[in-house]
Short mmCIF file of C-alpha atoms in Angstrom, two decimals:
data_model
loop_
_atom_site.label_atom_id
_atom_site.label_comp_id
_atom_site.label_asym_id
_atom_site.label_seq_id
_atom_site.Cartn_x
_atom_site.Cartn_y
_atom_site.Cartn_z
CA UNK A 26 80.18 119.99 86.83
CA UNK A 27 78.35 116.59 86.11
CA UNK A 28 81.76 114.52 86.79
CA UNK A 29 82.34 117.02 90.32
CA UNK A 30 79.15 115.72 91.20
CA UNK A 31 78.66 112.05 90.47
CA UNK A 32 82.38 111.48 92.12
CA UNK A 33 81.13 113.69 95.26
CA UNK A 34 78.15 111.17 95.89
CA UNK A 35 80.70 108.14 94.71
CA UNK A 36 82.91 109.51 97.54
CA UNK A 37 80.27 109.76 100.43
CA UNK A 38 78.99 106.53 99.68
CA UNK A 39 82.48 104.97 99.89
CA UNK A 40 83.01 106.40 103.63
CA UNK A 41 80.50 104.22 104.24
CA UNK A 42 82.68 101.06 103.47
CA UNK A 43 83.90 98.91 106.22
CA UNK A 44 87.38 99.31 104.81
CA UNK A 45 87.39 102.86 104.69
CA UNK A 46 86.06 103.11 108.46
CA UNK A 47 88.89 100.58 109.33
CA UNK A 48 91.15 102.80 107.92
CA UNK A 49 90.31 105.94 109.41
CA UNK A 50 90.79 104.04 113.30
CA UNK A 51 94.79 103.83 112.73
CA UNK A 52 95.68 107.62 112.05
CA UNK A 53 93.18 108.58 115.04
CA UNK A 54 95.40 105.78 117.05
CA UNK A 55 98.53 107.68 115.83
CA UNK A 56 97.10 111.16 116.26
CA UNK A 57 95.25 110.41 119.44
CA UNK A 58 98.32 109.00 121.31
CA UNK A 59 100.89 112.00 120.43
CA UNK A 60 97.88 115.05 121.15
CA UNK A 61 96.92 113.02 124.38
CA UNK A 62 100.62 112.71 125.05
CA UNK A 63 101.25 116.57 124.40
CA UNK A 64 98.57 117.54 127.25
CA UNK A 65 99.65 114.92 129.76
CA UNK A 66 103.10 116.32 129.61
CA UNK A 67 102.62 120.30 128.55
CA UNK A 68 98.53 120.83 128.56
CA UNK A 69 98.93 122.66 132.37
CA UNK A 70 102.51 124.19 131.68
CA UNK A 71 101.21 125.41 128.16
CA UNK A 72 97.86 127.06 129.90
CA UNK A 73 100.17 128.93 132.88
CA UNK A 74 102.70 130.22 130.40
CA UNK A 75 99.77 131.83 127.86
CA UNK A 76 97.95 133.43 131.06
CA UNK A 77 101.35 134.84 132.11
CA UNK A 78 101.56 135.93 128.85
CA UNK A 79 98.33 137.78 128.37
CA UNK A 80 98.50 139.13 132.06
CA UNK A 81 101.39 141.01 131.03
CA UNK A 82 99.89 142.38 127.76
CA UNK A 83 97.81 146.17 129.08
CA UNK A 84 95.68 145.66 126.06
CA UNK A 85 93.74 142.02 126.85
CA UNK A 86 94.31 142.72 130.63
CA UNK A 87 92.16 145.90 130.48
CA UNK A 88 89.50 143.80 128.64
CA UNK A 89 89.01 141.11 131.06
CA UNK A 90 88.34 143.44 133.53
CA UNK A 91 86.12 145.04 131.62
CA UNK A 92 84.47 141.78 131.31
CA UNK A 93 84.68 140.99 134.86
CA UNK A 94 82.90 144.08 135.48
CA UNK A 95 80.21 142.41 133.60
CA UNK A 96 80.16 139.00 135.42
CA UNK A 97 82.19 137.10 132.55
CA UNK A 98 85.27 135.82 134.80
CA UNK A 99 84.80 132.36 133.88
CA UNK A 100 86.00 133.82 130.42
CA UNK A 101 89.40 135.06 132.24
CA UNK A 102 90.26 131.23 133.18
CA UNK A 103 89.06 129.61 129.78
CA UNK A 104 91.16 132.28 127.94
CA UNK A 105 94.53 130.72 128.01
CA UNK A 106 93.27 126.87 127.38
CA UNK A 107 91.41 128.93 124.09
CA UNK A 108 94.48 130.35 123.15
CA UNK A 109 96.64 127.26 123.03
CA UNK A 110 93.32 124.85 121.58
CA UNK A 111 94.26 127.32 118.84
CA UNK A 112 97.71 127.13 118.55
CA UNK A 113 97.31 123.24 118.77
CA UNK A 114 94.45 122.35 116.22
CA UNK A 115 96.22 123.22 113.41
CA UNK A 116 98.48 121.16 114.07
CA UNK A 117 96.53 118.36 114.66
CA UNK A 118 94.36 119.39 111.16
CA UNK A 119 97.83 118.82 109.58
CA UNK A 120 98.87 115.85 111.22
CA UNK A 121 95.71 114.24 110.30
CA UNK A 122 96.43 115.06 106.81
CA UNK A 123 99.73 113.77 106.67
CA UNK A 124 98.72 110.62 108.24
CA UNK A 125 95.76 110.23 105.75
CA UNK A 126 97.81 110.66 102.88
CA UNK A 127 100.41 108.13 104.37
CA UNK A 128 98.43 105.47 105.60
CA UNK A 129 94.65 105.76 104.19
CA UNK A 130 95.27 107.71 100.49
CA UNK A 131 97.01 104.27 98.79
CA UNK A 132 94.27 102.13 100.23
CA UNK A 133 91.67 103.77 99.32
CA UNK A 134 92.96 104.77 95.96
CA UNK A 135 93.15 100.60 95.48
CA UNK A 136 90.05 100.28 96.30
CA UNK A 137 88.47 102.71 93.97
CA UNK A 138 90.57 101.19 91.24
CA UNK A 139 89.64 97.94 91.83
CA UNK A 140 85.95 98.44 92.10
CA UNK A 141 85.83 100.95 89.26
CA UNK A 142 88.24 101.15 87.26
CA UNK A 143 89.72 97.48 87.34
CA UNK A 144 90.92 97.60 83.28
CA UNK A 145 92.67 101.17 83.96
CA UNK A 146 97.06 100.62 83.25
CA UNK A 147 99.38 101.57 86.07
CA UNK A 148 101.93 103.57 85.10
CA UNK A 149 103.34 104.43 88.31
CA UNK A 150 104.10 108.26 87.44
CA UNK A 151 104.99 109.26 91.21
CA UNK A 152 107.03 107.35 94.19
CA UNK A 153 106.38 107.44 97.93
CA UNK A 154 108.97 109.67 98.23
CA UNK A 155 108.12 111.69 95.95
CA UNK A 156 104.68 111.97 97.39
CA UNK A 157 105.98 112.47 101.11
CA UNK A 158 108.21 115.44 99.88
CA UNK A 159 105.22 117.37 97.71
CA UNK A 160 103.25 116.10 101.02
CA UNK A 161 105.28 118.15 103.70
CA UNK A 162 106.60 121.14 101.13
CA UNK A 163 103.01 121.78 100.89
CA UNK A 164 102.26 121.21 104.25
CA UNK A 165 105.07 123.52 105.54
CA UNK A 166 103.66 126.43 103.21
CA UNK A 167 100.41 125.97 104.39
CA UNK A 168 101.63 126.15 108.06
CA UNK A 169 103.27 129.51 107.07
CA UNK A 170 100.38 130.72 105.33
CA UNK A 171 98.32 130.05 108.79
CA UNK A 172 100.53 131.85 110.70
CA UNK A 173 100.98 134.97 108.45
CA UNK A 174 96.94 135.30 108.46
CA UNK A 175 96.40 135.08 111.92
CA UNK A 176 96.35 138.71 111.90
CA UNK A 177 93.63 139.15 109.54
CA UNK A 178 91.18 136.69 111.34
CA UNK A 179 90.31 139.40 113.42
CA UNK A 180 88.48 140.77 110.67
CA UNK A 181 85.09 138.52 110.52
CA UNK A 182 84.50 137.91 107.10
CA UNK A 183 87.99 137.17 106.86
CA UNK A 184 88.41 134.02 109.33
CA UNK A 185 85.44 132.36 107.16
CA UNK A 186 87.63 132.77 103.73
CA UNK A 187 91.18 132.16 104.67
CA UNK A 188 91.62 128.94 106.54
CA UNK A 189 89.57 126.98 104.10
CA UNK A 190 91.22 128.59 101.16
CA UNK A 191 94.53 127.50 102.55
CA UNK A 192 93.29 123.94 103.24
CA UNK A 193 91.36 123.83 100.42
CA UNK A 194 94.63 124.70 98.40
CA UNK A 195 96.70 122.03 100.11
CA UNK A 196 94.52 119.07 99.86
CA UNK A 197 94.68 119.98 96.39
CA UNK A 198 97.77 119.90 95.99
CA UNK A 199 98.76 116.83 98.42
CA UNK A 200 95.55 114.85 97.50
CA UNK A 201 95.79 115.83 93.41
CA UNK A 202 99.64 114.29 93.47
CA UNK A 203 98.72 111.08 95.18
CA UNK A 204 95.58 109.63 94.28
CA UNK A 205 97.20 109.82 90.59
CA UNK A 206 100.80 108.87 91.58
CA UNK A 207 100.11 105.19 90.68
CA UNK A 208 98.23 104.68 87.43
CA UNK A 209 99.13 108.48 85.85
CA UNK A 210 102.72 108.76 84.20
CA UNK A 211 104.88 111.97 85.26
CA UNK A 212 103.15 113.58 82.25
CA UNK A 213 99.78 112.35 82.70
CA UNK A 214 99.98 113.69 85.96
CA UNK A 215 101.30 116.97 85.15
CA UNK A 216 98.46 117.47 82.50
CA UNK A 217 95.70 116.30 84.60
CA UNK A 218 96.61 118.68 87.52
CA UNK A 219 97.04 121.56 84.86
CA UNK A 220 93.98 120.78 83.02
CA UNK A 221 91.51 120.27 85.58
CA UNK A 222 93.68 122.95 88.29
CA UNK A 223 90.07 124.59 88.82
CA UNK A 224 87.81 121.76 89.59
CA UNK A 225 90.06 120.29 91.94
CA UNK A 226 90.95 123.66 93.73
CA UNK A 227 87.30 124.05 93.92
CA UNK A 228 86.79 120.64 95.48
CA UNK A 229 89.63 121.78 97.66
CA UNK A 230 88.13 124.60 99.04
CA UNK A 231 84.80 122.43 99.42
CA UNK A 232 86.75 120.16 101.43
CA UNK A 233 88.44 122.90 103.24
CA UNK A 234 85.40 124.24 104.79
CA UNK A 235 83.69 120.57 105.25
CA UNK A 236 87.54 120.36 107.46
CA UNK A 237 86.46 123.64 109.54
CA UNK A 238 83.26 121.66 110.66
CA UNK A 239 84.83 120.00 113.56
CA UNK A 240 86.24 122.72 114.86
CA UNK A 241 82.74 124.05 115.78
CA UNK A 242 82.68 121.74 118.14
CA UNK A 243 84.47 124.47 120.66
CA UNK A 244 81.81 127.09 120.16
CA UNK A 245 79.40 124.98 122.07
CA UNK A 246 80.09 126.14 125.44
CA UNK A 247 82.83 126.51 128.21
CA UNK A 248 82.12 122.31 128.89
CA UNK A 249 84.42 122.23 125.74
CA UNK A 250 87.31 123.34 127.14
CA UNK A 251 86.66 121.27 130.56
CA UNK A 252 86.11 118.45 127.83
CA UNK A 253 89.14 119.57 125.75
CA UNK A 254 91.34 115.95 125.83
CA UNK A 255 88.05 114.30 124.32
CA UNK A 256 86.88 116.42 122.16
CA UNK A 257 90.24 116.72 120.49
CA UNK A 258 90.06 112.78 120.19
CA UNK A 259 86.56 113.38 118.60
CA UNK A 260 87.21 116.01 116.50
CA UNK A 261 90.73 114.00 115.32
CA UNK A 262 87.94 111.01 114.01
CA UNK A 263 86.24 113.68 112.41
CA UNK A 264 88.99 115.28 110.45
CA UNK A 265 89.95 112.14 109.53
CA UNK A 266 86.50 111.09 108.09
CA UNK A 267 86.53 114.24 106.11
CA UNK A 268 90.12 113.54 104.41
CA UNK A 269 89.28 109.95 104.06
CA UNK A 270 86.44 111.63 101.73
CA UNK A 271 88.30 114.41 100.08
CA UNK A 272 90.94 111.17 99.04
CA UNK A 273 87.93 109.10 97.83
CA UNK A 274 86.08 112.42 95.96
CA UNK A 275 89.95 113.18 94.38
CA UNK A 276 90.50 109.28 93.30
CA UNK A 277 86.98 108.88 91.93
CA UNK A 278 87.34 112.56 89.80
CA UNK A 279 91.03 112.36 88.79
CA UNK A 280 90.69 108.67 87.49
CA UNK A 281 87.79 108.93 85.75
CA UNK A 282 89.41 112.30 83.90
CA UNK A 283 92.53 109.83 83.05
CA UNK A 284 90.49 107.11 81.53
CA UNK A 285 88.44 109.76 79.44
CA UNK A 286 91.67 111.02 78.80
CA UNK A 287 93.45 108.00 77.39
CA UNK A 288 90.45 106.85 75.66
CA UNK A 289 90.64 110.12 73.83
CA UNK A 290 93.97 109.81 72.75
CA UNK A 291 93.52 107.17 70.02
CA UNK A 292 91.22 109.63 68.23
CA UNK A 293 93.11 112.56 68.49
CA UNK A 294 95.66 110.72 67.08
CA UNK A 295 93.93 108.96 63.73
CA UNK A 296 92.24 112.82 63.32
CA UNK A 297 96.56 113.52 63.17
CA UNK A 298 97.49 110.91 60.60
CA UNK A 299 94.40 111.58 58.06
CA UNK A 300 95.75 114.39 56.41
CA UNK A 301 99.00 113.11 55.55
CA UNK A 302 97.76 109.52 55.05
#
């Protein structure tokens, strides 16, 4: 609990860096130019299809005249942009993850090492492509996962447990293969991640719902979907920001449990050798 702790406020304090804020401008650039391309080119064909859609379902046509009835037809035309904001966002909470691990995750693993753990051996366990294929295998099950619990976010306490516990599980797993890719051998690696699999799916899950934040953002008001090509800019930053600190809170807590790790190894092995010395 004490090392969860210290390398959360290690973490925060690191978003703070110049470097780190640097970093987190070029997957928004990346991010911001495909989403913004996406609704110049499909935003009003993607909105016309959905409200065709739902016209033609008797079920959520008989409800928005029921809410008509009740003076609620501005909810009848923000309907459809809702629906695909929802289809798109997780996308674009995946794509920001991606690019963080791609772009921001080696940086700002180097810069934890340097500043903390300068004397700590590389032993360059894990390649890039290694790391891009655990990246998007995860990813992909995630996406699937999403999709098969749709469903059950109808249910309310459901749609505050599921989405973060599928994020939370797959910045584990993309963010506990990378940060130690570099300095952890294969076996290192594998013994680390089985080791500490709780405290990291726990900071996970932590970072899963700290990655739900932004998405608050669209409860405000109907001005957010009027505001929708902006706020998903905004709200891009923002997931960014948070995976920039679920890498640093991952580097600071897995290196730390290598270096106590290898500095426990000499012991374990004189206690070994005694008896048959």
């Amino acid at each position: 609990m004490q090392g969860l702790a210290d390398s959360f406020w290690r973490a925060a304090a690191y978003c703070l860096h110049p470097r780190v804020i640097g970093l987190s401008l070029l997957p928004l650039v990346i991010c911001g130019v495909l989403v913004f391309g996406f609704m110049f080119f499909f935003w009003e064909s993607a909105i016309a299809g959905v409200r065709a859609t739902l016209e033609n379902w008797l079920l959520i046509e008989s409800l928005l005249r029921w809410l008509d009835s009740y003076g609620l037809q501005a909810f009848r035309s923000a309907l459809a942009a809702i629906v695909v904001l929802a289809g798109v966002l997780p996308v674009v909470i995946l794509l920001s993850l991606l690019l963080v691990a791609l772009c921001m995750t080696p940086a700002i693993v180097r810069l934890v090492a340097e500043r903390r753990f300068p004397l700590l051996e590389k032993k360059r366990g894990g390649t890039l492509l290694q790391s891009v294929l655990a990246s998007l295998g995860a990813t992909l099950l995630a996406l699937v996962l999403i999709l098969l619990s749709i469903p059950l976010w109808l249910i309310p306490p459901l749609v505050m447990v599921l989405p973060p516990l599928i994020w939370g599980w797959l910045t584990y797993r993309v963010f506990g293969f990378d940060v130690l890719a570099e300095h952890a051998s294969a076996e290192e690696r594998r013994a680390l991640l089985k080791e500490h699999r709780a405290p990291m799916l726990a900071m996970g899950i932590i970072c899963g719902y700290l990655g739900a934040a932004p998405s608050l953002i669209w409860a405000f008001s109907a001005m957010a979907v009027i505001l929708a090509p902006f706020l998903v800019l905004f709200a891009i930053w923002l997931y960014t920001l948070v995976f920039a600190f679920s890498t640093a809170w991952f580097t600071h807590y897995a290196l730390a449990a290598l270096q106590a790790r290898r500095a426990a190894e000499p012991v374990v092995i004189s206690e070994v050798l005694l008896p048959g010395a």
